Coordinates of C-alpha atoms in Angstrom, one line a residue:
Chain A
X186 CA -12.0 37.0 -132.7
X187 CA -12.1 39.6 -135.3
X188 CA -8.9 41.2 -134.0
X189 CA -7.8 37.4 -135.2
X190 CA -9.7 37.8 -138.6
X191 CA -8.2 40.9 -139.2
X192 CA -4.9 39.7 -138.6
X193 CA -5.2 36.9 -140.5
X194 CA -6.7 38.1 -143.6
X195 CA -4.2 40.8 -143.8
X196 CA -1.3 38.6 -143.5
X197 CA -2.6 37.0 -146.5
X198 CA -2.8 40.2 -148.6
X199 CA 0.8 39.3 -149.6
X200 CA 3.0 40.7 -153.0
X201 CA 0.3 39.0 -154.9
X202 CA -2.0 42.0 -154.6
X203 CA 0.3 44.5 -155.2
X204 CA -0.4 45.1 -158.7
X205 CA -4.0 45.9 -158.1
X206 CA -3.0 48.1 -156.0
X207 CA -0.7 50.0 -157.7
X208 CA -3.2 50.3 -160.8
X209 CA -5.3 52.7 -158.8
X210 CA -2.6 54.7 -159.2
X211 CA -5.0 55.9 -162.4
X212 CA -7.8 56.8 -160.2
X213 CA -6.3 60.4 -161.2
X214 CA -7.2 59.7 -165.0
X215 CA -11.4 59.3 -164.0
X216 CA -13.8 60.3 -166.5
X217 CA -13.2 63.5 -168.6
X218 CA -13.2 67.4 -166.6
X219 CA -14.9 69.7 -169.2
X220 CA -12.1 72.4 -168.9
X221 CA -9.9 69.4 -170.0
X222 CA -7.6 71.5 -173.2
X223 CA -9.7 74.1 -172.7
X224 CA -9.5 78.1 -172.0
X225 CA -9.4 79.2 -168.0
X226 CA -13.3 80.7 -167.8
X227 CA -13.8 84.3 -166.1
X228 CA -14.0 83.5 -162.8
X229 CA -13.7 84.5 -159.1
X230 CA -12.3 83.5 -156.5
X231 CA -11.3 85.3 -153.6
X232 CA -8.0 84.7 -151.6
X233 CA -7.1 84.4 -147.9
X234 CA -8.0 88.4 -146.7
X235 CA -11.5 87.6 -149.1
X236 CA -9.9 90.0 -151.6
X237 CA -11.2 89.4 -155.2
X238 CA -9.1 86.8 -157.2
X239 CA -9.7 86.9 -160.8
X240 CA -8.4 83.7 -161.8
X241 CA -7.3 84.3 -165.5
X242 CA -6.1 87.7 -164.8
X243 CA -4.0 86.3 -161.9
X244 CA -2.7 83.1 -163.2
X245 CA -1.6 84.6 -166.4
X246 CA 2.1 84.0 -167.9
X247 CA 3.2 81.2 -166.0
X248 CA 2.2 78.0 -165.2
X249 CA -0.2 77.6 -162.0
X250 CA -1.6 74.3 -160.1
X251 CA -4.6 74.6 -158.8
X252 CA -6.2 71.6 -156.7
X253 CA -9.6 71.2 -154.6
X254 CA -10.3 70.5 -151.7
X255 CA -12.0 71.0 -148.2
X256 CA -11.8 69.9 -144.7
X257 CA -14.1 67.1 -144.9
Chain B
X219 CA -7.4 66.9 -148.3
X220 CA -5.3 63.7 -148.3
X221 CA -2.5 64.5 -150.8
X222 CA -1.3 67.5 -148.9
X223 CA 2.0 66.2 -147.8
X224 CA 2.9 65.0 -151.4
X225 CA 1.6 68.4 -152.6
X226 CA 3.2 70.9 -150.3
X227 CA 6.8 68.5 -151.3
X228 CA 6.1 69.6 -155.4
X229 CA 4.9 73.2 -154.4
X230 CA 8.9 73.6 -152.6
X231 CA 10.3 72.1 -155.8
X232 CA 9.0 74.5 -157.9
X233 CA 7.8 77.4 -156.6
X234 CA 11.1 78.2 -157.3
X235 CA 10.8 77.6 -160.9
X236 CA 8.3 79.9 -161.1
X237 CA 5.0 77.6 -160.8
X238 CA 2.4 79.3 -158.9
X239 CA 0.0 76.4 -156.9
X240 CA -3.1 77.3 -155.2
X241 CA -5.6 75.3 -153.2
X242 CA -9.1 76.0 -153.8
X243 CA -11.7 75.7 -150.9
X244 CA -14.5 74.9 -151.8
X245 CA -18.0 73.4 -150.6
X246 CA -17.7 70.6 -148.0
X247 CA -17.6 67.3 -149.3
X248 CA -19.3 65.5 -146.4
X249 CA -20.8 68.0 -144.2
X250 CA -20.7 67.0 -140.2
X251 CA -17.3 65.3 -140.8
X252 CA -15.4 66.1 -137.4
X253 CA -18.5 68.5 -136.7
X254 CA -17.9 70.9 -139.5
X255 CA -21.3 71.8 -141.5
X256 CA -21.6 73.8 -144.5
X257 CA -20.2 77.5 -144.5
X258 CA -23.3 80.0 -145.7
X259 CA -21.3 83.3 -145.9
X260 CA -17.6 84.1 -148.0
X261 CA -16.5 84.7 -144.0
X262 CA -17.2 81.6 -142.8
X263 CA -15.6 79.9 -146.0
X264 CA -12.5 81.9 -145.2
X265 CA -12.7 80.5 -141.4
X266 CA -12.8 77.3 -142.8
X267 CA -10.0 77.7 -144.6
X268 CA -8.1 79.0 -141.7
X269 CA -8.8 75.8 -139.7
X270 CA -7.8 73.4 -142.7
X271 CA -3.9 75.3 -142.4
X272 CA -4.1 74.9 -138.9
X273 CA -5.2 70.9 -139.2
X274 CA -3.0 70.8 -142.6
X275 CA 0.2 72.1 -142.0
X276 CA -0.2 74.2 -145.6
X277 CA 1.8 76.5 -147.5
X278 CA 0.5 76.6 -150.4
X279 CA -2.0 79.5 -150.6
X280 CA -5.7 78.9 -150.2
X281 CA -8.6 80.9 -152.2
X282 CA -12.1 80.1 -151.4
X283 CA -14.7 79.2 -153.9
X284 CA -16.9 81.7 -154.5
X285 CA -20.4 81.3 -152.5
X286 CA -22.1 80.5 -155.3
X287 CA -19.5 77.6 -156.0
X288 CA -18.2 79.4 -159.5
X289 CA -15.2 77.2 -159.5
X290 CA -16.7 74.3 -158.3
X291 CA -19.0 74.1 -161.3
X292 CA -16.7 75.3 -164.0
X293 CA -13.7 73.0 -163.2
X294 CA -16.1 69.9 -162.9
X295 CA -17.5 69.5 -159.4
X296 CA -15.1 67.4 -158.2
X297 CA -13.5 66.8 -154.6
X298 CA -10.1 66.7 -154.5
X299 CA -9.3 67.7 -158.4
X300 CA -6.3 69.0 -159.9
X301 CA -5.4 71.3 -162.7
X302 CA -2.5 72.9 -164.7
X303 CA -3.0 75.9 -166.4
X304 CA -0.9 77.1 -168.9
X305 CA 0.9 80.9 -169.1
X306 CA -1.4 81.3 -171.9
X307 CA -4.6 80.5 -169.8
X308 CA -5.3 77.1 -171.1
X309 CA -5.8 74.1 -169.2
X310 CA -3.8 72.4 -170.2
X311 CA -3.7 69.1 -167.6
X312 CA -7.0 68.1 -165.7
X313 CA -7.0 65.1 -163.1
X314 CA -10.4 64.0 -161.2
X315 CA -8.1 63.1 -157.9
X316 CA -4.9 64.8 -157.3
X317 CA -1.7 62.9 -157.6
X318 CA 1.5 64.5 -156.2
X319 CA 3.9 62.1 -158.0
X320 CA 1.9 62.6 -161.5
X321 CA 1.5 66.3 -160.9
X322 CA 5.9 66.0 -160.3
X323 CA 6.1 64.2 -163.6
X324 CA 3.8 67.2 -165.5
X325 CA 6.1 69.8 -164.4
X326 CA 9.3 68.2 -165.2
X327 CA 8.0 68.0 -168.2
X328 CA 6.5 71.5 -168.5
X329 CA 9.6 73.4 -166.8
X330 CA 12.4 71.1 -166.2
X331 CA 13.7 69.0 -163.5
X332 CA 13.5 70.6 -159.8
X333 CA 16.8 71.8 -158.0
X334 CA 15.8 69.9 -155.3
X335 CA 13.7 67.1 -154.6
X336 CA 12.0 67.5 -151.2
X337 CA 10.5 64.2 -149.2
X338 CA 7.4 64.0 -147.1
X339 CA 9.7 63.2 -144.8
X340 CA 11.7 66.4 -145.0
X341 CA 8.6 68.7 -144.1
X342 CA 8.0 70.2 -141.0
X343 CA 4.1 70.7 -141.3
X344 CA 3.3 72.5 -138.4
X345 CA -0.4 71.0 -137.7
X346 CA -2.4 71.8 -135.1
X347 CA -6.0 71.3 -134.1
X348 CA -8.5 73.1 -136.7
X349 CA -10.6 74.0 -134.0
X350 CA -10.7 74.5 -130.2
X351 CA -11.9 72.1 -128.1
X352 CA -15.1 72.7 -126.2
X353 CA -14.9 73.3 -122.7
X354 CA -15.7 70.3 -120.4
X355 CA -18.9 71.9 -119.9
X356 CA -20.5 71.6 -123.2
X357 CA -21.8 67.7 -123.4
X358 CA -21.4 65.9 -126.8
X359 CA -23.3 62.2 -127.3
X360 CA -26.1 62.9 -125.2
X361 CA -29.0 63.1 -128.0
X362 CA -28.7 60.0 -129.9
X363 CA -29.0 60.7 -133.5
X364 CA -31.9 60.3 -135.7
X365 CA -31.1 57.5 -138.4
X366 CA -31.8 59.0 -141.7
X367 CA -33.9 57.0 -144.9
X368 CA -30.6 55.6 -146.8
X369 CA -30.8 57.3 -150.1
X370 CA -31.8 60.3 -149.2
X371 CA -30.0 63.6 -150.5
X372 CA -29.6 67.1 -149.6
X373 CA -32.0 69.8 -150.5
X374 CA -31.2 73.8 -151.2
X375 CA -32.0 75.3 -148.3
X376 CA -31.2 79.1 -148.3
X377 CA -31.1 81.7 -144.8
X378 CA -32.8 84.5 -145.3
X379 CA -33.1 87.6 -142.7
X380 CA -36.3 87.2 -140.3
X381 CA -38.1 90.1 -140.2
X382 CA -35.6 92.0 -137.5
X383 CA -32.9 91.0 -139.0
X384 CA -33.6 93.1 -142.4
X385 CA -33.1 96.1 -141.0
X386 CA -29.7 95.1 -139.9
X387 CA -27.1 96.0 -142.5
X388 CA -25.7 93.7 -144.6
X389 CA -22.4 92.4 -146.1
X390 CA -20.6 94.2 -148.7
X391 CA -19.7 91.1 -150.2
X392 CA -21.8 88.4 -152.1
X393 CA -23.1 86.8 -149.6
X394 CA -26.4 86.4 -147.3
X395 CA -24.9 87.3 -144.4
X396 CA -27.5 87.5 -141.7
X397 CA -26.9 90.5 -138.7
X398 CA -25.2 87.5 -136.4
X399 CA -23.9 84.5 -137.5
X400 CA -25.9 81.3 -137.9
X401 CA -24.5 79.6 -135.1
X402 CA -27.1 76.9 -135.5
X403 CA -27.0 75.8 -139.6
X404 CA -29.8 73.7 -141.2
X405 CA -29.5 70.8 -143.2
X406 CA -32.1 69.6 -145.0
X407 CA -32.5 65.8 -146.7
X408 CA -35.4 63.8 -148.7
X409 CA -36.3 60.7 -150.0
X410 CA -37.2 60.4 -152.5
X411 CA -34.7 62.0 -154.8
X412 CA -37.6 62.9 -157.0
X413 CA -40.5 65.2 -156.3
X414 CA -43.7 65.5 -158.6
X415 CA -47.5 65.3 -158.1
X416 CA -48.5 62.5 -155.4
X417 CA -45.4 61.6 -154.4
X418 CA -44.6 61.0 -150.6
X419 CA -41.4 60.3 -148.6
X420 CA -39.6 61.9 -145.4
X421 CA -37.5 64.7 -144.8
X422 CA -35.0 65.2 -142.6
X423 CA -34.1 68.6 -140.8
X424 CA -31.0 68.7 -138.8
X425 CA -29.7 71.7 -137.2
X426 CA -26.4 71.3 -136.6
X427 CA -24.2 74.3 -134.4
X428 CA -21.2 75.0 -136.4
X429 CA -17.9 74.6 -134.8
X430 CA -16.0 77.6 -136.1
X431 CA -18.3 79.6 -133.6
X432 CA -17.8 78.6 -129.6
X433 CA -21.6 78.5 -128.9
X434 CA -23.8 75.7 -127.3
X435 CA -26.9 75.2 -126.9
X436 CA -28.4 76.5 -123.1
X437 CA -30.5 73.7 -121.4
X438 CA -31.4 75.9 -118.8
X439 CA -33.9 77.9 -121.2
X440 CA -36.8 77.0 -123.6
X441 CA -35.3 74.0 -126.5
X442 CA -35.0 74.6 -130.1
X443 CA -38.8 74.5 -131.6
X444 CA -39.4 75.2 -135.4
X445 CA -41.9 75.7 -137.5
X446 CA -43.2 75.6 -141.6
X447 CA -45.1 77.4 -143.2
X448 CA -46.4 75.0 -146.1
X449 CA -46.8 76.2 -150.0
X450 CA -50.3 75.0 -151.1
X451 CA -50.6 71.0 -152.0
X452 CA -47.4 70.3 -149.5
X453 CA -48.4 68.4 -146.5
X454 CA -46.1 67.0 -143.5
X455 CA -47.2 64.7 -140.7
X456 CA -46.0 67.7 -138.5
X457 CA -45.5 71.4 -139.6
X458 CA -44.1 72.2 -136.2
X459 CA -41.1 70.0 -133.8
X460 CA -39.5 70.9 -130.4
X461 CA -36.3 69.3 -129.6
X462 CA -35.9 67.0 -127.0
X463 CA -33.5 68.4 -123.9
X464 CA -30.6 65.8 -122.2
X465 CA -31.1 65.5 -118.4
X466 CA -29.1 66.9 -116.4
X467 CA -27.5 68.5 -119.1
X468 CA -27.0 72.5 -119.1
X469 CA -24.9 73.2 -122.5
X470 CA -24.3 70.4 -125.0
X471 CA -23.6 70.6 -128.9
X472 CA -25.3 67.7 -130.2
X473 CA -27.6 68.4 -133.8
X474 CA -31.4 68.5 -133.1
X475 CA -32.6 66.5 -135.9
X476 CA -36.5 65.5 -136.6
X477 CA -37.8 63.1 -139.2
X478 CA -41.0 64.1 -141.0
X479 CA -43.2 62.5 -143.2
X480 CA -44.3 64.6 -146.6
X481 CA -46.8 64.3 -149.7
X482 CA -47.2 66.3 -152.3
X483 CA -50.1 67.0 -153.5
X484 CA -51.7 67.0 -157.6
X485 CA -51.7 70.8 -157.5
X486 CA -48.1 72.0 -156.7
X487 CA -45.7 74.7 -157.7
X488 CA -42.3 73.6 -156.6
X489 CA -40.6 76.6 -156.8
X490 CA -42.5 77.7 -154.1
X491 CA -39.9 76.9 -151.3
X492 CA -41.3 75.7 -147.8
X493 CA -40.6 78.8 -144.9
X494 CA -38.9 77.1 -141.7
X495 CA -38.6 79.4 -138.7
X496 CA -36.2 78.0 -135.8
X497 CA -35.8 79.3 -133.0
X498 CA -33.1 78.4 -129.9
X499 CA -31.3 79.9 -127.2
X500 CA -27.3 79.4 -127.5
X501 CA -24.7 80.7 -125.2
X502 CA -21.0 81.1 -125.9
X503 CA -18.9 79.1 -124.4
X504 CA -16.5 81.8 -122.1
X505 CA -20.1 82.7 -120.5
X506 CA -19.8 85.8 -121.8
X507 CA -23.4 85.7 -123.3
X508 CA -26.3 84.0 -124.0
X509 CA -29.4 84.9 -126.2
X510 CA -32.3 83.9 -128.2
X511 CA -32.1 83.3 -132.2
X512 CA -34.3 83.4 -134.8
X513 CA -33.2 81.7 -138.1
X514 CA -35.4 81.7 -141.2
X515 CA -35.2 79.6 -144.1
X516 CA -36.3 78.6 -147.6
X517 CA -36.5 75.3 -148.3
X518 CA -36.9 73.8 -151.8
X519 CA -38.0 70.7 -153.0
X520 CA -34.7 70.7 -155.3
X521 CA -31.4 68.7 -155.2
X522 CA -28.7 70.6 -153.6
X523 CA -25.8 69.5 -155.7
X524 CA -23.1 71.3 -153.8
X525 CA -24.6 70.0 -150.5
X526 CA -21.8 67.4 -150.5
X527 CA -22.9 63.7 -148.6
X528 CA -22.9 62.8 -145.1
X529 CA -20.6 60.1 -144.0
X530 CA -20.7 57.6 -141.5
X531 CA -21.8 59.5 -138.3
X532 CA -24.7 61.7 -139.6
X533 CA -26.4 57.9 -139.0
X534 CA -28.4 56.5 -142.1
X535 CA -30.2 53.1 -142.5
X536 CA -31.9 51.6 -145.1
X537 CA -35.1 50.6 -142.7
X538 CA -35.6 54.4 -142.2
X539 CA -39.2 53.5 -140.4
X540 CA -40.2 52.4 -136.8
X541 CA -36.7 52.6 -135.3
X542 CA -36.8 55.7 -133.6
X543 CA -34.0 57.5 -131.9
X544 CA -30.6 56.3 -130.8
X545 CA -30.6 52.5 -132.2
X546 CA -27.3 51.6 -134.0
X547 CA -27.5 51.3 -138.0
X548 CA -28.4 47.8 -138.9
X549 CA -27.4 45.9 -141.7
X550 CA -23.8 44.5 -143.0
X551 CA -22.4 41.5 -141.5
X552 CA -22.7 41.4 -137.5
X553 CA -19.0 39.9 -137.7
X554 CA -17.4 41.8 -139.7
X555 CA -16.9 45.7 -139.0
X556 CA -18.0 48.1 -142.5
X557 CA -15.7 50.8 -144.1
X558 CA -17.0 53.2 -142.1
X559 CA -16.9 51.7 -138.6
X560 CA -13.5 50.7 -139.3
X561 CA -12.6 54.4 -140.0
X562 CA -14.7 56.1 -136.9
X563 CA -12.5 53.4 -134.8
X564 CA -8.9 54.3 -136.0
X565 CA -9.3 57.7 -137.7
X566 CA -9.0 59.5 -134.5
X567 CA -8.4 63.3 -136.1
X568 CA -11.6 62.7 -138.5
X569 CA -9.8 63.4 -141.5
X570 CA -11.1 61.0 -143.2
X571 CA -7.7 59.6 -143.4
X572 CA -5.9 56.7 -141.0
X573 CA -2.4 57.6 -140.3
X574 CA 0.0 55.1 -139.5
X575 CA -0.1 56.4 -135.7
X576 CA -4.1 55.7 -135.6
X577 CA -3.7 52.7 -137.8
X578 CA -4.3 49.4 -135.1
X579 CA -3.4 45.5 -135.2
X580 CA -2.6 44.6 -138.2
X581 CA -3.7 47.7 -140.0
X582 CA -0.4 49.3 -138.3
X583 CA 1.8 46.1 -138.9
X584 CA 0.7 46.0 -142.6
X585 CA 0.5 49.6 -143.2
X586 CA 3.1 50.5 -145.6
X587 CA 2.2 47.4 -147.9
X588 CA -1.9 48.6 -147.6
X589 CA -1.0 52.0 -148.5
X590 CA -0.4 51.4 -152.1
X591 CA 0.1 55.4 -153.1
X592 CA 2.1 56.1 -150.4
X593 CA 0.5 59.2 -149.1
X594 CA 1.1 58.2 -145.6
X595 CA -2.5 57.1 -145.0
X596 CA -5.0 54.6 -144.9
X597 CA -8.3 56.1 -146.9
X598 CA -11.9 54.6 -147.7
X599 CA -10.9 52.9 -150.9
X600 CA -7.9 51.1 -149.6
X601 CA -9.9 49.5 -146.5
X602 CA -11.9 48.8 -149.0
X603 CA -9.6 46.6 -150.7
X604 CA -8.4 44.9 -147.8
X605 CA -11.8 44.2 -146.8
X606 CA -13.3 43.2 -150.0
X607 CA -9.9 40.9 -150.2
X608 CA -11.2 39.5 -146.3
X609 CA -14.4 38.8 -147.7
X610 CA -13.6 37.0 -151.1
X611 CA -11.2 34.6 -148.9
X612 CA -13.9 34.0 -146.6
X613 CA -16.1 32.8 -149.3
X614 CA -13.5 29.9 -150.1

């Protein structure tokens, strides 16, 4: 029965709801990040060996991405 | 991490053009997902980040967050945040969720359009399990969980050497590394959020064996029993637990978890941090060893911000009293599965993510059209959509 539900309801989720979905594609924008425009701050990180990784030191003169994340 | 794919496609494009990308590691952001529990030590952090290129497939560098979460904190305590930073040292481009095909757009603008523009289909992530399987042995799903009080949020709880563990020496680097590894870690949760004179509520200890180390608990020898030592005006309905033991069950790896009731008193100091002492007997799982530990911790009556949240499995419910062990959550709709029993059924690898090889029924047939940013993946927020879509049709 609900394998039916399912079924059903998500043959209904037709075109129509594609541009609700595609506005989440600002879920990246969120609320402000305080470092937003701002300088890099002193800080540490350490990389894969757990050497010392000055962040502002290391990332200096070109432009570095830097993204979060875990494994949960 | 559920942009990964998208990411490591960019990182090709223009690593060449000089771009530098990092991942950061930092503090779980729901603890006991696929088993894995909050790191204490810049060691374990780095294991951790071991087992996410394993499960990931990564090559894009990792660093890990310092352990007092430096990063964390300054670049706004997000989960899955990204950043550009300038050659000057400015940041110059902040995004609260990472977004592969904006983060492509920023850099064409930045540097130029790519050589190359590599697919998610074009990788070869080589991904592998993040951690070994326990031996058939080591039982899992014997001890039913304890449902937590819904609401309830994670404390600071800190590890501190017990008394012969201070003369063992300690870590060079900034961290509280104990003379053996906490194989067994404590996680510690209250409601009420708020603590002050005369207020009561329940706290939940959980000590959860961390998967990076192969240990399980030993059956065959005395169970896990702790104790707490109370600052003044703190009372619990029982300053002292022993965990139950599965029948016919030499090693498993389930959590011991215990539910206690607390008040606090008119006359209180809360920095004075409760003093748990656990105690256990773990073996590893070749059988090359087995011993008895002694943990100690500080507890505090404080929000642990970096705790991150427990998802479905770590079970909560919102009738928190008189249910005792092992009963399934209540609440929701008896017909219609929630968000989170939809993902423990499909999301077989835990990620937090359904792939279109887990994806079932009409998940699988629909999946390209539910997976609106085409990361290859079905997460929280898009089941969401379908079901809140279900529900609203229902309702006609």
């Amino acid at each position: 029965m609900i394998a039916k539900l399912f079924f059903a309801s998500a043959l209904s989720l037709g075109l129509t709801l594609m541009p609700a979905f595609s506005q989440r594609g600002g879920k990246g924008s969120g609320s402000p990040l305080p470092l937003q425009g701002k300088p890099l701050p002193e800080v540490i990180a350490y990389d894969e060996s757990g050497a010392e990784f000055p962040l502002l030191q290391k990332t200096r003169d070109r432009y570095t991405v830097i993204v979060f994340g875990c494994l949960t | 991490m559920r942009n990964v794919p998208g990411l490591e496609t960019v990182y090709l494009d223009y690593k060449e053009k000089g771009v530098d990308f990092f991942y950061v590691y930092k503090s779980l952001a729901h603890p006991e997902k696929s088993g894995f529990v909050q790191p204490v030590t810049l060691e374990e952090r780095l294991s951790h980040i071991e087992a996410a290129k394993r499960q990931l497939g990564t090559e894009i560098p990792w660093l890990a967050d310092s352990m007092t979460n430096q990063l964390k904190h300054a670049f706004g305590d997000r989960n899955n945040s990204e950043f550009v930073i300038s050659p000057e040292g400015k940041v110059i481009i902040a995004r609260s969720w990472s977004s592969p095909s904006q983060l492509r757009s920023d850099l064409v603008e930045l540097v130029g359009k790519s050589e190359t523009t590599t697919a998610i289909s074009d990788l070869e992530l080589k991904i592998s399990t993040a951690i070994p399987q326990k031996p058939e042995k080591v039982a899992t799903g014997v001890i039913p969980r304890v449902e937590r009080p819904s609401g309830a949020i994670a404390l600071i709880s800190k590890s501190i050497p017990s008394s012969d563990l201070r003369e063992a020496p300690r870590s060079s680097k900034e961290t509280d590394s104990p003379s053996h590894p906490l194989y067994a870690k404590l996680r510690v949760e209250a409601t009420p959020t708020t603590f002050s004179a005369g207020s009561t509520g329940t706290l939940y200890l959980g000590f959860h064996l961390d998967p990076i180390y192969p240990v399980h608990w030993n059956n065959l020898a005395a169970p896990l029993t702790f104790t707490i030592a109370l600052p003044s005006g703190v009372t619990l309905s029982k300053a002292s637990g022993t965990a139950d033991i599965p029948e016919n069950t030499p090693a498993d790896s389930d959590p011991r978890e215990f539910l206690l009731d607390f008040e606090i008193g008119e006359e209180v100091d809360l920095n004075e941090p409760l003093n748990l002492t656990v105690n256990y007997f773990a073996c590893d799982d070749d059988d090359q060893w087995c011993k008895a530990v002694t943990q100690v911790y500080e507890i505090f009556l404080k929000t642990d911000r970096d705790a991150g949240r427990v998802q479905a499995g770590g079970k909560r419910t919102g009738n928190d009293r008189g249910k005792g062990r092992g009963q399934a959550p209540q609440g929701g709709s008896p017909q219609m599965p929630s968000i989170a029993e939809m993902m423990e059924r499909m999301d077989q690898d835990g990620n937090g993510i359904v792939s279109k090889q887990e994806a079932r029924g009409p998940f699988q047939m629909h999946f390209d059209r539910l997976d609106t940013n085409e990361d290859g993946g079905l997460d929280e927020t898009e089941l969401k959509t379908m079901q809140e879509r279900r529900q609203q049709m229902r309702r006609r």
